[in-house]
Short mmCIF file of C-alpha atoms and ligand atoms in Angstrom, two decimals:
data_model
loop_
_atom_site.label_atom_id
_atom_site.label_comp_id
_atom_site.label_asym_id
_atom_site.label_seq_id
_atom_site.Cartn_x
_atom_site.Cartn_y
_atom_site.Cartn_z
CA MET A 289 -0.13 0.04 0.18
CA SER A 290 1.33 3.23 -0.89
CA THR A 291 1.74 5.83 1.87
CA LEU A 292 -0.24 9.16 1.82
CA GLN A 293 0.69 12.24 0.17
CA ASN A 294 -1.50 14.14 2.07
CA ASP A 295 -1.86 13.03 5.83
CA LEU A 296 -3.54 16.06 7.34
CA LEU A 297 -6.44 14.67 9.16
CA LEU A 298 -4.18 11.47 10.52
CA LYS A 299 -1.54 13.80 11.83
CA THR A 300 -4.39 15.96 13.28
CA LEU A 301 -5.78 13.04 14.74
CA ARG A 302 -2.68 11.75 16.43
CA GLY A 303 -2.01 15.68 17.76
CA GLU A 304 0.97 16.60 15.60
CA GLN A 305 1.45 20.13 14.20
CA THR A 306 0.52 20.58 10.74
CA SER A 307 0.31 23.79 8.73
CA ARG A 308 -2.99 24.15 8.31
CA PRO A 309 -5.79 22.48 9.73
CA PRO A 310 -7.81 19.22 7.42
CA VAL A 311 -10.55 20.06 5.77
CA TRP A 312 -13.43 17.66 4.90
CA MET A 313 -17.41 17.95 4.61
CA MET A 314 -19.93 15.54 6.50
CA ARG A 315 -21.90 14.26 3.63
CA GLN A 316 -19.67 15.23 0.90
CA ALA A 317 -20.40 12.18 -1.20
CA GLY A 318 -23.10 12.50 -2.82
CA ARG A 319 -26.36 15.27 -2.01
CA TYR A 320 -25.32 18.36 -4.00
CA LEU A 321 -22.86 17.51 -6.63
CA PRO A 322 -24.46 17.49 -10.57
CA GLU A 323 -21.92 14.49 -10.86
CA TYR A 324 -23.76 12.84 -8.04
CA ILE A 325 -27.03 13.53 -9.19
CA ARG A 326 -26.42 11.88 -12.70
CA ILE A 327 -25.51 8.83 -11.30
CA ARG A 328 -28.61 8.59 -8.91
CA GLU A 329 -30.97 9.40 -11.95
CA LYS A 330 -29.60 5.63 -13.01
CA TYR A 331 -29.35 3.39 -10.12
CA SER A 332 -31.28 3.07 -7.10
CA PHE A 333 -29.69 4.17 -3.67
CA PHE A 334 -28.72 0.31 -2.43
CA GLU A 335 -27.57 -0.47 -6.10
CA ARG A 336 -24.90 2.77 -5.55
CA CYS A 337 -23.64 1.21 -2.25
CA GLN A 338 -23.61 -2.12 -3.33
CA THR A 339 -21.66 -1.76 -6.65
CA PRO A 340 -18.07 -1.27 -5.26
CA GLU A 341 -17.18 0.85 -8.92
CA LEU A 342 -20.22 3.18 -8.30
CA ALA A 343 -19.49 3.44 -4.17
CA CYS A 344 -15.66 4.37 -5.64
CA GLU A 345 -16.89 7.07 -8.55
CA ILE A 346 -19.15 8.82 -6.11
CA THR A 347 -16.28 8.59 -2.82
CA LEU A 348 -14.12 10.15 -5.41
CA GLN A 349 -16.23 13.21 -6.52
CA PRO A 350 -15.21 15.63 -3.79
CA VAL A 351 -12.04 14.97 -4.02
CA ASP A 352 -11.98 15.44 -7.52
CA ILE A 353 -14.07 18.32 -8.08
CA VAL A 354 -13.75 20.22 -4.46
CA GLY A 355 -9.86 19.06 -3.25
CA VAL A 356 -10.99 18.47 0.15
CA ASP A 357 -8.61 16.70 2.35
CA ALA A 358 -9.97 13.38 2.96
CA ALA A 359 -12.51 10.91 1.03
CA ILE A 360 -15.43 9.25 2.82
CA LEU A 361 -17.03 6.12 2.26
CA PHE A 362 -19.98 6.40 0.25
CA SER A 363 -22.53 4.00 1.96
CA ASP A 364 -25.60 4.44 4.49
CA ILE A 365 -25.66 3.74 8.23
CA LEU A 366 -28.67 1.99 7.58
CA VAL A 367 -26.92 -0.89 5.89
CA VAL A 368 -26.23 -2.20 9.65
CA PRO A 369 -29.60 -2.77 10.22
CA GLN A 370 -30.32 -4.25 6.55
CA ALA A 371 -27.32 -6.64 7.94
CA MET A 372 -29.38 -7.30 10.96
CA GLY A 373 -32.32 -8.80 9.25
CA LEU A 374 -34.41 -5.46 9.04
CA GLU A 375 -35.54 -4.49 5.44
CA VAL A 376 -34.60 -0.89 4.56
CA GLN A 377 -36.23 1.08 1.81
CA LEU A 378 -34.90 4.70 0.81
CA ILE A 379 -38.14 6.76 -0.93
CA GLU A 380 -36.98 9.77 -2.76
CA HIS A 381 -37.63 13.06 -1.13
CA LYS A 382 -38.86 10.89 2.06
CA GLY A 383 -35.96 9.21 3.26
CA PRO A 384 -35.44 5.91 5.00
CA VAL A 385 -38.67 3.88 5.65
CA LEU A 386 -38.03 0.48 7.62
CA PRO A 387 -41.77 -1.07 6.84
CA ASP A 388 -41.71 -4.01 9.46
CA PRO A 389 -39.77 -1.99 12.18
CA ILE A 390 -39.42 -3.63 15.93
CA LYS A 391 -41.99 -2.86 18.38
CA SER A 392 -41.89 -6.41 20.19
CA ASN A 393 -40.19 -9.08 21.48
CA ALA A 394 -41.31 -11.25 18.55
CA ASP A 395 -39.57 -8.28 16.25
CA PHE A 396 -37.10 -8.51 18.19
CA ALA A 397 -36.47 -12.35 17.83
CA ARG A 398 -35.84 -11.72 13.87
CA ILE A 399 -32.71 -9.59 14.74
CA ARG A 400 -29.34 -11.34 14.59
CA VAL A 401 -26.07 -10.10 15.00
CA PRO A 402 -24.56 -11.30 11.28
CA ASP A 403 -21.35 -12.44 9.53
CA VAL A 404 -20.31 -8.78 8.43
CA ASP A 405 -18.07 -10.47 5.88
CA GLU A 406 -21.23 -12.14 4.49
CA THR A 407 -23.69 -9.67 4.66
CA LEU A 408 -21.55 -6.25 4.42
CA GLY A 409 -18.71 -7.91 2.29
CA TYR A 410 -19.47 -5.20 -0.66
CA VAL A 411 -18.64 -2.44 1.65
CA PHE A 412 -15.22 -3.69 2.03
CA ASP A 413 -15.04 -4.38 -2.04
CA ALA A 414 -15.46 -0.82 -2.19
CA ILE A 415 -12.88 0.12 0.10
CA ARG A 416 -10.33 -2.24 -1.64
CA LEU A 417 -11.32 -0.14 -4.65
CA ILE A 418 -11.38 3.35 -3.28
CA LYS A 419 -8.17 2.73 -1.97
CA LYS A 420 -6.66 1.72 -5.16
CA GLU A 421 -8.38 4.81 -7.17
CA LEU A 422 -7.04 6.85 -4.27
CA ASN A 423 -3.82 5.76 -4.74
CA GLY A 424 -2.61 7.85 -1.61
CA ARG A 425 -3.66 11.39 -2.67
CA VAL A 426 -5.87 11.70 0.76
CA PRO A 427 -6.82 9.26 3.43
CA LEU A 428 -10.17 7.67 3.64
CA ILE A 429 -12.87 7.87 6.32
CA GLY A 430 -14.91 4.61 6.95
CA PHE A 431 -18.19 4.75 9.30
CA ALA A 432 -20.67 3.53 11.04
CA GLY A 433 -24.35 5.15 12.73
CA ALA A 434 -23.76 4.82 16.51
CA PRO A 435 -25.96 1.97 18.10
CA TRP A 436 -28.78 4.70 19.47
CA THR A 437 -29.45 6.59 16.19
CA LEU A 438 -29.81 2.94 14.82
CA LEU A 439 -31.94 2.17 17.12
CA CYS A 440 -33.94 5.19 16.43
CA TYR A 441 -33.98 4.50 13.00
CA MET A 442 -35.25 0.27 13.80
CA VAL A 443 -38.11 0.90 16.30
CA GLN A 444 -39.24 4.17 14.48
CA GLY A 445 -39.21 2.62 11.20
CA LYS A 446 -38.70 6.26 9.73
CA GLY A 447 -37.29 9.52 9.78
CA SER A 448 -38.79 11.73 12.75
CA LYS A 449 -38.07 14.97 14.61
CA THR A 450 -38.43 13.59 17.96
CA PHE A 451 -38.09 9.55 17.93
CA ASP A 452 -40.68 9.60 20.16
CA GLU A 453 -41.41 5.62 19.50
CA ALA A 454 -38.07 4.80 19.79
CA LYS A 455 -37.83 6.51 23.38
CA ALA A 456 -41.29 4.72 24.21
CA PHE A 457 -39.76 1.44 23.43
CA CYS A 458 -36.67 2.16 25.66
CA TYR A 459 -38.62 3.40 28.57
CA THR A 460 -41.26 0.88 28.12
CA GLN A 461 -38.97 -2.29 27.47
CA PRO A 462 -35.52 -1.33 28.79
CA GLU A 463 -34.36 -4.70 29.01
CA THR A 464 -35.15 -5.61 25.10
CA ALA A 465 -33.96 -2.03 24.52
CA HIS A 466 -30.29 -2.48 26.02
CA GLN A 467 -30.27 -6.09 24.30
CA LEU A 468 -30.97 -4.61 20.67
CA LEU A 469 -28.80 -1.71 21.62
CA GLN A 470 -25.48 -4.71 21.93
CA MET A 471 -26.43 -6.33 19.27
CA ILE A 472 -25.85 -3.28 16.95
CA THR A 473 -22.73 -2.28 19.42
CA ASP A 474 -21.33 -6.14 18.56
CA THR A 475 -22.21 -5.78 14.70
CA THR A 476 -20.79 -2.22 14.51
CA ILE A 477 -17.53 -3.19 16.23
CA ALA A 478 -16.89 -5.84 13.51
CA TYR A 479 -18.07 -4.19 10.87
CA LEU A 480 -15.80 -0.85 11.81
CA ARG A 481 -12.78 -3.59 12.31
CA GLN A 482 -12.91 -5.04 8.37
CA GLN A 483 -13.97 -1.04 7.03
CA ILE A 484 -10.29 -0.76 8.61
CA HIS A 485 -8.68 -4.46 7.59
CA ALA A 486 -9.83 -3.33 3.93
CA GLY A 487 -8.36 -0.07 4.16
CA ALA A 488 -10.48 3.00 5.77
CA ASP A 489 -7.46 5.34 7.79
CA THR A 490 -9.63 6.41 10.55
CA VAL A 491 -13.37 5.99 11.14
CA GLN A 492 -16.38 8.26 12.17
CA LEU A 493 -19.32 7.04 14.53
CA PHE A 494 -22.65 9.33 13.48
CA ASP A 495 -24.59 10.00 16.68
CA SER A 496 -27.38 11.86 14.37
CA TRP A 497 -29.67 12.21 17.15
CA GLY A 498 -27.85 11.90 20.61
CA GLY A 499 -28.79 15.53 21.01
CA LEU A 500 -32.73 14.04 21.77
CA LEU A 501 -31.61 12.63 24.69
CA SER A 502 -30.92 14.32 28.15
CA PRO A 503 -28.01 14.39 29.59
CA ASP A 504 -28.90 11.82 31.95
CA ASP A 505 -30.11 9.69 29.30
CA PHE A 506 -27.50 10.15 26.83
CA ALA A 507 -25.65 8.44 29.63
CA VAL A 508 -27.70 5.18 29.65
CA TRP A 509 -28.84 4.88 26.33
CA SER A 510 -25.74 6.21 23.78
CA LEU A 511 -22.48 6.61 25.68
CA PRO A 512 -21.97 3.09 27.14
CA TYR A 513 -21.94 1.60 23.62
CA ILE A 514 -20.10 4.42 21.64
CA SER A 515 -17.34 3.50 24.62
CA GLN A 516 -17.20 0.16 23.60
CA ILE A 517 -16.89 0.66 20.08
CA VAL A 518 -13.94 2.97 20.81
CA ALA A 519 -12.12 0.80 23.15
CA ALA A 520 -12.40 -2.15 20.73
CA VAL A 521 -11.17 0.20 17.23
CA LYS A 522 -9.21 2.89 18.38
CA ASP A 523 -6.18 1.36 18.65
CA GLU A 524 -6.49 -0.05 15.04
CA ALA A 525 -7.12 3.14 13.71
CA PRO A 526 -8.22 6.81 14.92
CA VAL A 527 -11.81 6.90 15.80
CA ILE A 528 -14.00 10.40 15.59
CA VAL A 529 -17.22 10.42 17.74
CA PHE A 530 -20.00 13.15 16.20
CA ALA A 531 -22.81 12.84 18.56
CA LYS A 532 -25.06 16.15 17.28
CA GLY A 533 -26.44 18.67 19.84
CA ALA A 534 -24.71 16.04 23.04
CA TRP A 535 -22.31 19.06 23.74
CA HIS A 536 -23.21 18.61 27.27
CA SER A 537 -21.14 15.01 27.41
CA LEU A 538 -17.74 16.35 25.11
CA GLU A 539 -16.37 15.20 28.33
CA ALA A 540 -17.67 11.61 28.78
CA MET A 541 -17.23 11.03 24.82
CA ALA A 542 -13.15 12.31 25.40
CA ALA A 543 -12.79 10.08 28.23
CA THR A 544 -13.40 6.96 26.04
CA GLY A 545 -10.25 7.62 24.50
CA ALA A 546 -11.83 8.79 20.86
CA GLN A 547 -8.93 10.34 19.17
CA GLY A 548 -11.64 13.06 17.76
CA LEU A 549 -14.98 14.51 18.44
CA GLY A 550 -17.21 16.10 16.30
CA ILE A 551 -19.76 19.24 17.31
CA ASP A 552 -22.28 21.19 15.66
CA TRP A 553 -22.90 25.18 15.35
CA CYS A 554 -24.72 25.00 18.73
CA ILE A 555 -21.52 25.20 20.57
CA SER A 556 -18.33 28.09 20.64
CA ALA A 557 -15.16 26.74 19.78
CA SER A 558 -14.13 27.79 23.22
CA MET A 559 -16.75 26.28 24.97
CA ALA A 560 -16.18 22.91 23.28
CA ARG A 561 -12.39 23.04 24.04
CA GLN A 562 -13.01 23.49 27.81
CA PHE A 563 -15.79 20.81 28.16
CA ALA A 564 -13.34 18.17 25.67
CA GLY A 565 -9.78 19.07 27.36
CA ASP A 566 -7.13 19.78 25.72
CA LYS A 567 -5.78 15.69 24.67
CA VAL A 568 -8.54 15.41 21.85
CA THR A 569 -9.06 16.71 18.15
CA LEU A 570 -12.28 18.59 17.63
CA GLN A 571 -13.72 18.89 14.78
CA GLY A 572 -16.59 21.05 12.78
CA ASN A 573 -18.43 23.23 13.46
CA PHE A 574 -19.65 25.64 10.63
CA ASP A 575 -23.20 25.99 10.41
CA PRO A 576 -24.31 24.01 6.63
CA ALA A 577 -26.87 26.77 6.17
CA LYS A 578 -24.31 29.44 6.02
CA LEU A 579 -23.23 27.77 2.82
CA PHE A 580 -26.01 29.61 1.36
CA ALA A 581 -24.43 33.14 2.00
CA PRO A 582 -22.70 35.04 -0.31
CA ILE A 583 -19.02 33.78 -0.91
CA PRO A 584 -17.43 36.52 0.58
CA VAL A 585 -19.39 36.34 3.78
CA ILE A 586 -18.54 32.31 3.50
CA GLU A 587 -14.64 33.12 3.69
CA ALA A 588 -14.75 36.00 6.23
CA GLU A 589 -17.19 33.33 8.47
CA THR A 590 -14.80 30.51 7.50
CA ARG A 591 -11.93 32.64 8.74
CA LYS A 592 -13.53 33.46 11.71
CA MET A 593 -14.10 29.66 13.02
CA LEU A 594 -10.81 28.60 12.42
CA ARG A 595 -9.15 31.44 14.13
CA ALA A 596 -11.40 30.60 17.37
CA PHE A 597 -10.39 26.95 17.02
CA GLY A 598 -6.76 28.13 16.94
CA PRO A 599 -3.59 25.74 15.75
CA GLY A 600 -3.58 22.57 16.30
CA ARG A 601 -5.63 19.64 17.25
CA TYR A 602 -8.92 21.12 14.64
CA ILE A 603 -10.30 19.50 12.10
CA ALA A 604 -12.41 22.28 9.34
CA ASN A 605 -15.74 20.86 8.66
CA LEU A 606 -19.52 21.60 8.79
CA GLY A 607 -21.25 21.03 12.21
CA HIS A 608 -23.51 18.23 10.32
CA GLY A 609 -23.70 17.31 6.37
CA ILE A 610 -23.82 19.79 3.51
CA LEU A 611 -27.25 20.50 2.45
CA PRO A 612 -28.25 19.02 -1.41
CA GLN A 613 -29.39 22.82 -2.69
CA VAL A 614 -25.77 24.06 -1.59
CA PRO A 615 -24.13 25.33 -4.93
CA VAL A 616 -20.83 23.91 -5.76
CA ASP A 617 -18.96 27.05 -5.88
CA HIS A 618 -20.09 27.57 -2.25
CA ALA A 619 -18.78 24.31 -0.95
CA LYS A 620 -15.37 25.15 -3.11
CA ALA A 621 -15.17 28.65 -1.32
CA PHE A 622 -15.43 26.93 1.96
CA VAL A 623 -12.56 24.38 1.36
CA ASN A 624 -10.11 26.66 -0.34
CA THR A 625 -10.56 29.23 2.50
CA VAL A 626 -9.53 26.71 5.10
CA LYS A 627 -6.41 25.49 2.38
CA GLU A 628 -5.44 28.84 1.91
CA PHE A 629 -5.29 29.56 5.84
CA ALA A 630 -2.14 28.98 7.92
CA TRP A 631 -1.68 29.30 11.45
O1 CP3 B 274 -20.92 11.42 2.74
C1 CP3 B 274 -21.75 11.21 2.66
O2 CP3 B 274 -22.43 11.34 2.28
C2 CP3 B 274 -20.88 9.34 2.34
C3 CP3 B 274 -22.00 8.48 2.74
C4 CP3 B 274 -23.31 8.77 3.75
C5 CP3 B 274 -24.65 8.62 2.95
N1 CP3 B 274 -25.11 8.33 4.53
C6 CP3 B 274 -24.97 8.41 1.82
C7 CP3 B 274 -26.87 8.91 1.39
C8 CP3 B 274 -23.07 9.31 5.29
C9 CP3 B 274 -21.94 9.22 5.83
C10 CP3 B 274 -24.46 9.03 5.60
C11 CP3 B 274 -25.10 8.80 6.84
C12 CP3 B 274 -26.35 8.85 7.95
N2 CP3 B 274 -27.22 8.09 6.89
C13 CP3 B 274 -26.38 9.43 8.46
C14 CP3 B 274 -25.73 9.95 9.17
C15 CP3 B 274 -25.91 11.28 8.84
C16 CP3 B 274 -26.41 12.29 9.22
O3 CP3 B 274 -26.37 13.09 8.04
O4 CP3 B 274 -26.74 12.76 10.38
C17 CP3 B 274 -27.97 9.59 8.56
C18 CP3 B 274 -29.03 9.97 9.93
C19 CP3 B 274 -28.41 8.24 7.59
C20 CP3 B 274 -29.68 8.04 7.73
C21 CP3 B 274 -30.51 8.54 6.01
N3 CP3 B 274 -30.04 8.26 4.70
C22 CP3 B 274 -31.26 9.85 6.05
C23 CP3 B 274 -31.91 10.63 6.78
C24 CP3 B 274 -31.46 10.03 4.43
C25 CP3 B 274 -32.57 10.68 3.65
C26 CP3 B 274 -31.93 12.02 3.96
C27 CP3 B 274 -30.36 12.24 3.66
O5 CP3 B 274 -29.77 12.90 4.55
O6 CP3 B 274 -29.99 12.58 2.30
C28 CP3 B 274 -30.46 8.71 3.72
C29 CP3 B 274 -30.29 8.55 2.16
C30 CP3 B 274 -28.61 8.95 1.81
N4 CP3 B 274 -27.77 8.33 2.19
C31 CP3 B 274 -28.54 9.94 0.66
C32 CP3 B 274 -27.25 9.94 0.65
C33 CP3 B 274 -26.04 10.61 -0.64
C34 CP3 B 274 -29.59 10.63 -0.02
C35 CP3 B 274 -30.51 9.66 -1.04
C36 CP3 B 274 -29.82 9.87 -2.59
O7 CP3 B 274 -28.92 10.60 -2.88
O8 CP3 B 274 -30.43 8.99 -3.35
#
């Protein structure tokens, strides 16, 4: 395997000094690039995920077109519930639908911890192909959903602003809920390890709905499972934990030993650093909607963000995924402002 020509991201995750911060954008693969939309017109979502050549092409697009410092695998967090035995559909303009969600013990009995090589081998094939095509230009980020966020979809059966049915399941059937979280955790550990063995240089855990829980409930329903995953993976490759909205638990998340912590735009750089301590790399936190601002505003606000985080242990990113309607030159302005910056 060739060594990396651009290892800003990995150096930053290891806490080494660099001349500028690395930059990538959550959900950079897919969504807003016209080159992606053309592929979307020809193949279904899971065809795109399950065909290594397509996943590879989509993964490389933001590297080639926007010039980010890292590639993120094109896939979805919901391939794990799929591998565990649930049907998952992605319906355009509606988002994910799981037609037979887990509501009872009988539903739960249908769920298994799968052999990841048998059920998710296409992901590892895609990673091997992507690494070959990247040819060491930038590192590759693998990923998975955090157990709490996956439980939300597996129980609610669709997207939701509150995930009230998922919470009701936890509060009425806590033992089953914890068993389910443990099964997701075991699957995710095997899945991320195999992503790393196939070539992922670092992995990110997305707890997109962590912020729906109170701090006490986050400590019960999310953090223990994130901790298990970090402990099992962090010595094989650096782990970035992004629990959107769960700024109250940055200190506890840093204590898991994760090398990176993602933050959204609802916390300032100085508060995040104060909570997380100085031994972890922070990643974020530009408001994705601010990419709709005029380019000079994007440039000024991006510089302001970089100065606020200060040198070292910082990865420039958005505070959540890039929005589908963002003009490509606005995304490029964000990325280029970071690349032209020097501490
Ligand atoms: O950078 C990347 O985009 C890499 C691939 C990626 C996708 N999903 C592809 C995708 C990643 C990292 C994800 C993560 C993901 N998926 C999360 C966590 C991150 C977050 O945004 O909070 C969540 C909650 C999901 C579940 C999911 N998948 C939803 C809610 C949707 C529909 C709306 C949306 O977010 O786009 C999807 C579909 C999906 N996953 C699309 C893509 C490119 C859009 C479908 C399409 O283009 O046809």
